[in-house]
């Protein structure tokens, strides 16, 4: 399965990508995982890795408060799984015991694979990857959960000499979908420097986590957001220009395409600031006017109406 996905992808890669195919990963056998950022995504990734792949996870966050909150939430999710008889108490205890919190990146000296899930701030990610390249073992895969930042740029931050791909070839994106314990899909994105072995290890590990991998190249919005965000943006333009009201827009897509929620409700769930940030990346990096963020989306973000997380968006919460 893994080799088929990677081979299919490699066939489509320009030959210049294959030139950088340095062997850095001995095999797909990840024995210890590091996760950086214990927020919404990082916590979900750590928990699913502990439950499904059954690997010990070092969960690093610069904020002790975030770690405490994240681990309390993990315990709540595990208790819910036990109460619904999806898992036994022993399985819940085993998963919880695999999660070790830490506040310093220096705790990641023994991991085989690390997934970064800190906020979507380019300089923050570049700084973390330059440190991970020094701290993690030389065979470790360095993955990011970014929604929109170029993987090639993140990989470039691991070295001062761009011609030396020892570190940059180990960088890849494992873009998990939210909420991680529920969504099956994960998007695996190669940067220009990413080696075939790194890609294969990333796909294999995500499959061990019970996920279904889709592989894409480093291009603005990758696959998921390149398709999803213009759909959401168009729904907002339809609302803004009076083609339909909120409920009609959500109802036709929900009842007509069999999705669990319509585009406006989904935008609220993702966060309107996140939607706008991704549309801006698509617009500026492609220069294509078809990705222009809708005026109403900009106005709602300016008003602080960010969706579910702020209590108000297209719906009230
Ligand atoms: N939220 C989504 O729906 C979603 C979906 C897919 C991808 N993503 C991406 O995942 C990443 C994380 O998003 P999130 O929603 O989990 O964010 P979040 O704000 O919930 O969590 C980020 C965590 O990183 C921690 N952090 C900040 N600086 C740090 C540092 N220097 N070292 C260690 N920890 C640090 C914060 O304390 C916080 O706990 C982003 O790149 C985002 O674009 C988000």
mmCIF file of C-alpha atoms and ligand atoms in Angstrom:
data_model
loop_
_atom_site.group_PDB
_atom_site.id
_atom_site.type_symbol
_atom_site.label_atom_id
_atom_site.label_comp_id
_atom_site.label_asym_id
_atom_site.label_seq_id
_atom_site.Cartn_x
_atom_site.Cartn_y
_atom_site.Cartn_z
ATOM 1 C CA UNK A 1 0.000 0.000 0.000
ATOM 2 C CA UNK A 2 2.693 2.466 1.100
ATOM 3 C CA UNK A 3 5.067 1.660 -1.727
ATOM 4 C CA UNK A 4 2.219 1.834 -4.240
ATOM 5 C CA UNK A 5 1.244 5.330 -3.051
ATOM 6 C CA UNK A 6 4.838 6.546 -2.998
ATOM 7 C CA UNK A 7 5.648 4.992 -6.382
ATOM 8 C CA UNK A 8 2.555 6.567 -7.936
ATOM 9 C CA UNK A 9 3.599 9.921 -6.547
ATOM 10 C CA UNK A 10 7.263 9.545 -7.548
ATOM 11 C CA UNK A 11 6.226 8.892 -11.143
ATOM 12 C CA UNK A 12 4.624 12.328 -11.228
ATOM 13 C CA UNK A 13 7.552 14.134 -9.578
ATOM 14 C CA UNK A 14 9.842 16.204 -11.760
ATOM 15 C CA UNK A 15 13.250 14.526 -12.074
ATOM 16 C CA UNK A 16 14.908 17.369 -10.108
ATOM 17 C CA UNK A 17 13.022 16.190 -7.014
ATOM 18 C CA UNK A 18 14.353 12.673 -7.296
ATOM 19 C CA UNK A 19 17.938 14.035 -7.419
ATOM 20 C CA UNK A 20 17.578 15.029 -3.757
ATOM 21 C CA UNK A 21 16.434 11.586 -2.711
ATOM 22 C CA UNK A 22 18.917 11.009 0.117
ATOM 23 C CA UNK A 23 18.364 7.904 2.250
ATOM 24 C CA UNK A 24 17.805 9.077 5.830
ATOM 25 C CA UNK A 25 15.203 6.736 7.250
ATOM 26 C CA UNK A 26 16.268 3.137 7.868
ATOM 27 C CA UNK A 27 12.703 1.849 7.801
ATOM 28 C CA UNK A 28 9.167 2.829 8.660
ATOM 29 C CA UNK A 29 9.459 1.476 12.182
ATOM 30 C CA UNK A 30 8.807 4.448 14.421
ATOM 31 C CA UNK A 31 9.428 3.498 18.061
ATOM 32 C CA UNK A 32 9.045 6.902 19.661
ATOM 33 C CA UNK A 33 7.108 9.962 18.490
ATOM 34 C CA UNK A 34 7.540 13.613 19.424
ATOM 35 C CA UNK A 35 4.701 16.127 19.039
ATOM 36 C CA UNK A 36 5.378 19.861 19.346
ATOM 37 C CA UNK A 37 2.321 21.903 20.365
ATOM 38 C CA UNK A 38 -0.379 20.466 22.622
ATOM 39 C CA UNK A 39 -3.258 22.511 21.187
ATOM 40 C CA UNK A 40 -6.298 21.335 19.262
ATOM 41 C CA UNK A 41 -4.296 19.470 16.577
ATOM 42 C CA UNK A 42 -1.160 18.387 18.475
ATOM 43 C CA UNK A 43 -3.161 16.841 21.295
ATOM 44 C CA UNK A 44 -5.327 14.921 18.820
ATOM 45 C CA UNK A 45 -2.266 13.662 16.928
ATOM 46 C CA UNK A 46 -0.545 12.550 20.157
ATOM 47 C CA UNK A 47 -3.639 10.765 21.419
ATOM 48 C CA UNK A 48 -4.320 8.900 18.161
ATOM 49 C CA UNK A 49 -0.634 7.889 17.921
ATOM 50 C CA UNK A 50 -0.783 6.488 21.469
ATOM 51 C CA UNK A 51 -4.104 4.700 20.908
ATOM 52 C CA UNK A 52 -3.755 3.388 17.381
ATOM 53 C CA UNK A 53 0.013 3.151 16.684
ATOM 54 C CA UNK A 54 0.686 2.429 20.383
ATOM 55 C CA UNK A 55 3.927 4.389 20.417
ATOM 56 C CA UNK A 56 5.253 6.378 23.372
ATOM 57 C CA UNK A 57 4.786 10.097 22.672
ATOM 58 C CA UNK A 58 6.747 13.018 24.075
ATOM 59 C CA UNK A 59 4.321 15.950 23.928
ATOM 60 C CA UNK A 60 6.133 19.292 24.028
ATOM 61 C CA UNK A 61 4.481 22.659 24.569
ATOM 62 C CA UNK A 62 6.127 25.888 25.688
ATOM 63 C CA UNK A 63 3.063 26.531 27.865
ATOM 64 C CA UNK A 64 2.529 24.322 30.930
ATOM 65 C CA UNK A 65 -1.084 25.520 30.941
ATOM 66 C CA UNK A 66 -1.633 24.159 27.402
ATOM 67 C CA UNK A 67 -0.079 20.827 28.403
ATOM 68 C CA UNK A 68 -2.308 20.527 31.488
ATOM 69 C CA UNK A 69 -5.397 21.501 29.494
ATOM 70 C CA UNK A 70 -4.496 19.149 26.622
ATOM 71 C CA UNK A 71 -3.846 16.146 28.848
ATOM 72 C CA UNK A 72 -7.040 16.765 30.825
ATOM 73 C CA UNK A 73 -8.910 16.817 27.497
ATOM 74 C CA UNK A 74 -7.192 13.570 26.406
ATOM 75 C CA UNK A 75 -8.323 11.924 29.659
ATOM 76 C CA UNK A 76 -11.870 13.152 29.042
ATOM 77 C CA UNK A 77 -11.872 11.693 25.515
ATOM 78 C CA UNK A 78 -10.518 8.360 26.753
ATOM 79 C CA UNK A 79 -13.127 8.228 29.559
ATOM 80 C CA UNK A 80 -15.858 8.896 26.974
ATOM 81 C CA UNK A 81 -14.547 6.029 24.809
ATOM 82 C CA UNK A 82 -14.654 3.736 27.873
ATOM 83 C CA UNK A 83 -18.182 4.821 28.827
ATOM 84 C CA UNK A 84 -19.374 4.148 25.262
ATOM 85 C CA UNK A 85 -17.630 0.750 25.399
ATOM 86 C CA UNK A 86 -15.442 1.567 22.405
ATOM 87 C CA UNK A 87 -12.350 0.657 24.469
ATOM 88 C CA UNK A 88 -11.694 -0.964 27.843
ATOM 89 C CA UNK A 89 -10.412 0.869 30.935
ATOM 90 C CA UNK A 90 -7.100 -1.021 30.506
ATOM 91 C CA UNK A 91 -6.739 0.267 26.931
ATOM 92 C CA UNK A 92 -7.508 3.813 28.077
ATOM 93 C CA UNK A 93 -4.909 3.570 30.870
ATOM 94 C CA UNK A 94 -2.349 2.132 28.448
ATOM 95 C CA UNK A 95 -2.877 4.986 25.966
ATOM 96 C CA UNK A 96 -2.672 7.652 28.696
ATOM 97 C CA UNK A 97 0.538 6.124 30.080
ATOM 98 C CA UNK A 98 2.194 6.528 26.653
ATOM 99 C CA UNK A 99 1.851 10.338 26.774
ATOM 100 C CA UNK A 100 4.748 12.168 28.430
ATOM 101 C CA UNK A 101 4.512 15.969 28.701
ATOM 102 C CA UNK A 102 7.554 18.233 28.397
ATOM 103 C CA UNK A 103 8.171 21.968 28.091
ATOM 104 C CA UNK A 104 11.465 21.902 26.194
ATOM 105 C CA UNK A 105 12.358 20.759 22.679
ATOM 106 C CA UNK A 106 15.497 19.268 24.243
ATOM 107 C CA UNK A 107 13.304 16.325 25.361
ATOM 108 C CA UNK A 108 13.150 15.182 21.720
ATOM 109 C CA UNK A 109 16.660 13.696 21.571
ATOM 110 C CA UNK A 110 15.382 10.109 21.323
ATOM 111 C CA UNK A 111 12.459 10.304 18.870
ATOM 112 C CA UNK A 112 12.275 8.603 15.455
ATOM 113 C CA UNK A 113 9.571 10.927 14.137
ATOM 114 C CA UNK A 114 8.392 14.352 15.257
ATOM 115 C CA UNK A 115 5.227 16.218 14.248
ATOM 116 C CA UNK A 116 5.087 19.978 14.762
ATOM 117 C CA UNK A 117 1.652 21.545 15.442
ATOM 118 C CA UNK A 118 2.347 25.065 16.752
ATOM 119 C CA UNK A 119 0.362 28.106 15.493
ATOM 120 C CA UNK A 120 0.426 28.992 11.780
ATOM 121 C CA UNK A 121 3.237 31.592 12.079
ATOM 122 C CA UNK A 122 6.024 31.105 9.497
ATOM 123 C CA UNK A 123 8.944 32.422 11.603
ATOM 124 C CA UNK A 124 7.874 30.320 14.590
ATOM 125 C CA UNK A 125 7.871 27.149 12.468
ATOM 126 C CA UNK A 126 11.231 28.042 10.830
ATOM 127 C CA UNK A 127 12.802 28.544 14.260
ATOM 128 C CA UNK A 128 11.433 25.249 15.597
ATOM 129 C CA UNK A 129 12.628 23.266 12.560
ATOM 130 C CA UNK A 130 16.136 24.742 12.770
ATOM 131 C CA UNK A 131 16.235 23.526 16.388
ATOM 132 C CA UNK A 132 14.656 20.118 15.683
ATOM 133 C CA UNK A 133 17.316 19.411 13.039
ATOM 134 C CA UNK A 134 19.962 19.797 15.745
ATOM 135 C CA UNK A 135 18.149 18.113 18.656
ATOM 136 C CA UNK A 136 16.479 15.055 17.046
ATOM 137 C CA UNK A 137 18.523 11.999 15.989
ATOM 138 C CA UNK A 138 19.901 12.154 12.454
ATOM 139 C CA UNK A 139 17.506 9.487 11.168
ATOM 140 C CA UNK A 140 14.376 11.156 12.619
ATOM 141 C CA UNK A 141 11.641 12.399 10.284
ATOM 142 C CA UNK A 142 10.701 16.052 10.884
ATOM 143 C CA UNK A 143 7.026 16.586 9.986
ATOM 144 C CA UNK A 144 4.827 19.683 10.081
ATOM 145 C CA UNK A 145 1.053 19.949 10.369
ATOM 146 C CA UNK A 146 0.954 23.340 8.618
ATOM 147 C CA UNK A 147 -2.264 24.283 6.782
ATOM 148 C CA UNK A 148 -0.633 26.539 4.224
ATOM 149 C CA UNK A 149 3.048 27.343 4.759
ATOM 150 C CA UNK A 150 5.401 26.033 2.048
ATOM 151 C CA UNK A 151 7.062 22.750 3.087
ATOM 152 C CA UNK A 152 10.065 23.693 0.945
ATOM 153 C CA UNK A 153 10.535 26.888 3.007
ATOM 154 C CA UNK A 154 10.183 24.992 6.305
ATOM 155 C CA UNK A 155 12.728 22.404 5.084
ATOM 156 C CA UNK A 156 15.125 25.184 4.034
ATOM 157 C CA UNK A 157 15.112 26.451 7.636
ATOM 158 C CA UNK A 158 16.886 23.276 8.804
ATOM 159 C CA UNK A 159 20.192 24.199 7.197
ATOM 160 C CA UNK A 160 22.478 27.163 6.482
ATOM 161 C CA UNK A 161 23.813 25.386 3.365
ATOM 162 C CA UNK A 162 20.958 24.755 0.898
ATOM 163 C CA UNK A 163 23.103 22.305 -1.114
ATOM 164 C CA UNK A 164 23.434 20.026 1.938
ATOM 165 C CA UNK A 165 20.107 18.164 2.090
ATOM 166 C CA UNK A 166 21.007 15.967 5.092
ATOM 167 C CA UNK A 167 18.385 17.705 7.228
ATOM 168 C CA UNK A 168 16.002 19.200 4.665
ATOM 169 C CA UNK A 169 15.425 15.795 3.004
ATOM 170 C CA UNK A 170 13.930 14.592 6.337
ATOM 171 C CA UNK A 171 11.209 17.275 6.322
ATOM 172 C CA UNK A 172 7.688 16.442 5.167
ATOM 173 C CA UNK A 173 4.141 17.515 5.973
ATOM 174 C CA UNK A 174 1.635 15.266 7.693
ATOM 175 C CA UNK A 175 -1.445 17.480 7.460
ATOM 176 C CA UNK A 176 -4.032 15.903 9.728
ATOM 177 C CA UNK A 177 -7.670 16.890 9.510
ATOM 178 C CA UNK A 178 -9.663 18.283 12.433
ATOM 179 C CA UNK A 179 -10.800 16.629 14.734
ATOM 180 C CA UNK A 180 -7.890 14.191 14.461
ATOM 181 C CA UNK A 181 -9.504 11.307 16.426
ATOM 182 C CA UNK A 182 -12.474 11.338 14.016
ATOM 183 C CA UNK A 183 -11.272 12.337 10.535
ATOM 184 C CA UNK A 184 -9.655 9.471 8.630
ATOM 185 C CA UNK A 185 -7.851 11.506 5.983
ATOM 186 C CA UNK A 186 -4.328 12.882 6.178
ATOM 187 C CA UNK A 187 -2.517 14.783 3.477
ATOM 188 C CA UNK A 188 1.180 14.001 3.054
ATOM 189 C CA UNK A 189 3.093 16.769 1.288
ATOM 190 C CA UNK A 190 6.654 16.649 0.011
ATOM 191 C CA UNK A 191 8.803 19.749 -0.220
ATOM 192 C CA UNK A 192 11.313 20.104 -3.018
ATOM 193 C CA UNK A 193 14.017 18.591 -0.786
ATOM 194 C CA UNK A 194 11.941 15.722 0.740
ATOM 195 C CA UNK A 195 13.429 12.276 0.051
ATOM 196 C CA UNK A 196 11.404 9.276 -1.125
ATOM 197 C CA UNK A 197 12.318 7.465 2.102
ATOM 198 C CA UNK A 198 10.967 10.318 4.212
ATOM 199 C CA UNK A 199 7.730 10.306 2.232
ATOM 200 C CA UNK A 200 7.404 6.504 2.558
ATOM 201 C CA UNK A 201 8.016 6.608 6.326
ATOM 202 C CA UNK A 202 5.438 9.382 6.753
ATOM 203 C CA UNK A 203 2.797 7.474 4.785
ATOM 204 C CA UNK A 204 3.559 4.247 6.694
ATOM 205 C CA UNK A 205 3.364 5.911 10.092
ATOM 206 C CA UNK A 206 0.083 7.687 9.308
ATOM 207 C CA UNK A 207 -1.368 4.352 8.189
ATOM 208 C CA UNK A 208 -0.236 2.842 11.512
ATOM 209 C CA UNK A 209 -2.257 5.636 13.136
ATOM 210 C CA UNK A 210 -5.297 4.330 11.238
ATOM 211 C CA UNK A 211 -5.340 7.170 8.712
ATOM 212 C CA UNK A 212 -5.833 7.120 4.949
ATOM 213 C CA UNK A 213 -3.042 9.055 3.248
ATOM 214 C CA UNK A 214 -3.312 11.267 0.174
ATOM 215 C CA UNK A 215 -0.012 12.433 -1.257
ATOM 216 C CA UNK A 216 0.475 15.849 -2.852
ATOM 217 C CA UNK A 217 3.249 18.185 -3.931
ATOM 218 C CA UNK A 218 4.142 21.499 -2.296
ATOM 219 C CA UNK A 219 1.734 23.965 -3.873
ATOM 220 C CA UNK A 220 -0.363 26.754 -2.259
ATOM 221 C CA UNK A 221 -3.202 25.217 -0.222
ATOM 222 C CA UNK A 222 -1.913 21.701 -1.033
ATOM 223 C CA UNK A 223 -4.888 19.488 -1.947
ATOM 224 C CA UNK A 224 -7.439 19.760 0.868
ATOM 225 C CA UNK A 225 -7.483 23.524 1.265
ATOM 226 C CA UNK A 226 -6.992 24.242 -2.452
ATOM 227 C CA UNK A 227 -10.307 22.485 -3.030
ATOM 228 C CA UNK A 228 -12.151 23.224 0.219
ATOM 229 C CA UNK A 229 -11.419 26.935 0.724
ATOM 230 C CA UNK A 230 -12.623 28.214 -2.688
ATOM 231 C CA UNK A 231 -15.825 26.193 -2.070
ATOM 232 C CA UNK A 232 -16.337 27.923 1.300
ATOM 233 C CA UNK A 233 -15.359 31.316 -0.176
ATOM 234 C CA UNK A 234 -17.884 30.889 -3.018
ATOM 235 C CA UNK A 235 -20.615 30.029 -0.505
ATOM 236 C CA UNK A 236 -19.830 33.275 1.361
ATOM 237 C CA UNK A 237 -19.971 35.239 -1.935
ATOM 238 C CA UNK A 238 -23.387 33.642 -2.643
ATOM 239 C CA UNK A 239 -24.569 34.837 0.781
ATOM 240 C CA UNK A 240 -23.067 38.310 0.319
ATOM 241 C CA UNK A 241 -24.584 38.833 -3.135
ATOM 242 C CA UNK A 242 -28.021 37.486 -2.190
ATOM 243 C CA UNK A 243 -28.027 34.331 -4.306
ATOM 244 C CA UNK A 244 -29.327 32.494 -1.248
ATOM 245 C CA UNK A 245 -29.684 32.937 2.493
ATOM 246 C CA UNK A 246 -27.564 31.128 5.093
ATOM 247 C CA UNK A 247 -29.930 28.252 5.667
ATOM 248 C CA UNK A 248 -30.598 27.655 1.966
ATOM 249 C CA UNK A 249 -26.874 27.591 1.161
ATOM 250 C CA UNK A 250 -26.052 25.129 3.936
ATOM 251 C CA UNK A 251 -29.152 23.003 3.333
ATOM 252 C CA UNK A 252 -28.582 22.479 -0.397
ATOM 253 C CA UNK A 253 -24.973 21.370 0.073
ATOM 254 C CA UNK A 254 -25.774 19.242 3.132
ATOM 255 C CA UNK A 255 -28.789 17.549 1.609
ATOM 256 C CA UNK A 256 -27.532 17.592 -1.949
ATOM 257 C CA UNK A 257 -23.992 16.300 -1.520
ATOM 258 C CA UNK A 258 -24.383 14.233 1.643
ATOM 259 C CA UNK A 259 -21.838 16.157 3.733
ATOM 260 C CA UNK A 260 -22.377 16.418 7.520
ATOM 261 C CA UNK A 261 -22.495 20.238 7.494
ATOM 262 C CA UNK A 262 -22.931 22.981 4.919
ATOM 263 C CA UNK A 263 -20.061 25.318 3.885
ATOM 264 C CA UNK A 264 -21.021 28.241 6.170
ATOM 265 C CA UNK A 265 -21.321 26.043 9.258
ATOM 266 C CA UNK A 266 -18.048 24.351 8.308
ATOM 267 C CA UNK A 267 -16.345 27.761 7.966
ATOM 268 C CA UNK A 268 -17.509 28.617 11.505
ATOM 269 C CA UNK A 269 -16.111 25.314 12.773
ATOM 270 C CA UNK A 270 -12.700 25.799 11.086
ATOM 271 C CA UNK A 271 -12.481 29.472 12.143
ATOM 272 C CA UNK A 272 -13.096 32.385 9.767
ATOM 273 C CA UNK A 273 -9.616 33.815 10.465
ATOM 274 C CA UNK A 274 -8.082 30.503 9.368
ATOM 275 C CA UNK A 275 -10.253 30.451 6.218
ATOM 276 C CA UNK A 276 -9.191 34.008 5.374
ATOM 277 C CA UNK A 277 -5.497 33.267 6.016
ATOM 278 C CA UNK A 278 -5.603 30.291 3.641
ATOM 279 C CA UNK A 279 -7.507 32.232 0.936
ATOM 280 C CA UNK A 280 -4.868 34.976 1.175
ATOM 281 C CA UNK A 281 -2.089 32.392 0.677
ATOM 282 C CA UNK A 282 -3.910 30.949 -2.361
ATOM 283 C CA UNK A 283 -4.507 34.442 -3.788
ATOM 284 C CA UNK A 284 -1.054 35.938 -3.245
ATOM 285 C CA UNK A 285 1.017 32.858 -4.045
ATOM 286 C CA UNK A 286 -0.797 31.944 -7.269
ATOM 287 C CA UNK A 287 -1.607 35.530 -8.316
ATOM 288 C CA UNK A 288 -4.880 34.123 -9.652
ATOM 289 C CA UNK A 289 -7.928 36.368 -9.077
ATOM 290 C CA UNK A 290 -10.205 33.336 -8.788
ATOM 291 C CA UNK A 291 -8.886 32.932 -5.216
ATOM 292 C CA UNK A 292 -9.798 36.505 -4.103
ATOM 293 C CA UNK A 293 -11.167 36.311 -0.519
ATOM 294 C CA UNK A 294 -14.780 37.443 -0.313
ATOM 295 C CA UNK A 295 -15.470 40.925 1.084
ATOM 296 C CA UNK A 296 -17.888 39.521 3.670
ATOM 297 C CA UNK A 297 -15.265 37.047 4.929
ATOM 298 C CA UNK A 298 -12.773 39.908 5.422
ATOM 299 C CA UNK A 299 -15.415 42.033 7.171
ATOM 300 C CA UNK A 300 -16.437 39.256 9.533
ATOM 301 C CA UNK A 301 -12.822 38.664 10.552
ATOM 302 C CA UNK A 302 -12.344 42.433 11.055
ATOM 303 C CA UNK A 303 -15.438 42.401 13.307
ATOM 304 C CA UNK A 304 -13.929 39.589 15.387
ATOM 305 C CA UNK A 305 -16.704 37.211 14.337
ATOM 306 C CA UNK A 306 -14.470 34.195 13.851
ATOM 307 C CA UNK A 307 -17.049 31.402 14.121
ATOM 308 C CA UNK A 308 -17.483 28.850 16.865
ATOM 309 C CA UNK A 309 -14.333 29.791 18.786
ATOM 310 C CA UNK A 310 -15.459 33.415 19.254
ATOM 311 C CA UNK A 311 -19.132 32.621 19.884
ATOM 312 C CA UNK A 312 -20.324 34.317 16.675
ATOM 313 C CA UNK A 313 -19.875 33.647 12.993
ATOM 314 C CA UNK A 314 -22.497 32.761 10.395
ATOM 315 C CA UNK A 315 -24.279 31.160 13.380
ATOM 316 C CA UNK A 316 -24.414 32.154 17.070
ATOM 317 C CA UNK A 317 -22.846 29.790 19.612
HETATM 318 N N1 LIG B 1 -7.338 23.899 13.723
HETATM 319 C C1 LIG B 1 -7.521 23.262 12.568
HETATM 320 O O1 LIG B 1 -8.654 23.003 12.103
HETATM 321 C C2 LIG B 1 -6.298 22.795 11.807
HETATM 322 C C3 LIG B 1 -6.445 21.791 10.841
HETATM 323 C C4 LIG B 1 -5.308 21.333 10.145
HETATM 324 C C5 LIG B 1 -4.068 21.929 10.414
HETATM 325 N N2 LIG B 1 -3.961 22.915 11.358
HETATM 326 C C6 LIG B 1 -2.621 23.462 11.630
HETATM 327 O O2 LIG B 1 -2.107 22.833 12.801
HETATM 328 C C7 LIG B 1 -1.245 23.745 13.502
HETATM 329 C C8 LIG B 1 -1.714 23.887 14.943
HETATM 330 O O3 LIG B 1 -3.035 24.365 14.950
HETATM 331 P P1 LIG B 1 -3.967 24.259 16.259
HETATM 332 O O4 LIG B 1 -5.337 24.610 15.806
HETATM 333 O O5 LIG B 1 -3.704 22.984 16.999
HETATM 334 O O6 LIG B 1 -3.348 25.469 17.148
HETATM 335 P P2 LIG B 1 -3.548 25.752 18.719
HETATM 336 O O7 LIG B 1 -3.438 27.222 18.860
HETATM 337 O O8 LIG B 1 -4.767 25.040 19.229
HETATM 338 O O9 LIG B 1 -2.267 25.032 19.412
HETATM 339 C C9 LIG B 1 -0.934 25.469 19.252
HETATM 340 C C10 LIG B 1 -0.129 25.055 20.490
HETATM 341 O O10 LIG B 1 1.252 25.357 20.234
HETATM 342 C C11 LIG B 1 1.814 25.836 21.454
HETATM 343 N N3 LIG B 1 3.028 26.594 21.147
HETATM 344 C C12 LIG B 1 3.136 27.879 20.723
HETATM 345 N N4 LIG B 1 4.434 28.187 20.544
HETATM 346 C C13 LIG B 1 5.164 27.075 20.868
HETATM 347 C C14 LIG B 1 6.553 26.773 20.879
HETATM 348 N N5 LIG B 1 7.461 27.693 20.530
HETATM 349 N N6 LIG B 1 6.943 25.546 21.274
HETATM 350 C C15 LIG B 1 6.027 24.609 21.641
HETATM 351 N N7 LIG B 1 4.692 24.845 21.652
HETATM 352 C C16 LIG B 1 4.267 26.058 21.251
HETATM 353 C C17 LIG B 1 0.716 26.655 22.083
HETATM 354 O O11 LIG B 1 0.930 26.817 23.491
HETATM 355 C C18 LIG B 1 -0.527 25.819 21.762
HETATM 356 O O12 LIG B 1 -0.788 24.870 22.801
HETATM 357 C C19 LIG B 1 -1.254 25.042 12.683
HETATM 358 O O13 LIG B 1 -0.172 25.043 11.792
HETATM 359 C C20 LIG B 1 -2.581 24.950 11.926
HETATM 360 O O14 LIG B 1 -2.576 25.712 10.726
HETATM 361 C C21 LIG B 1 -5.042 23.348 12.070
#
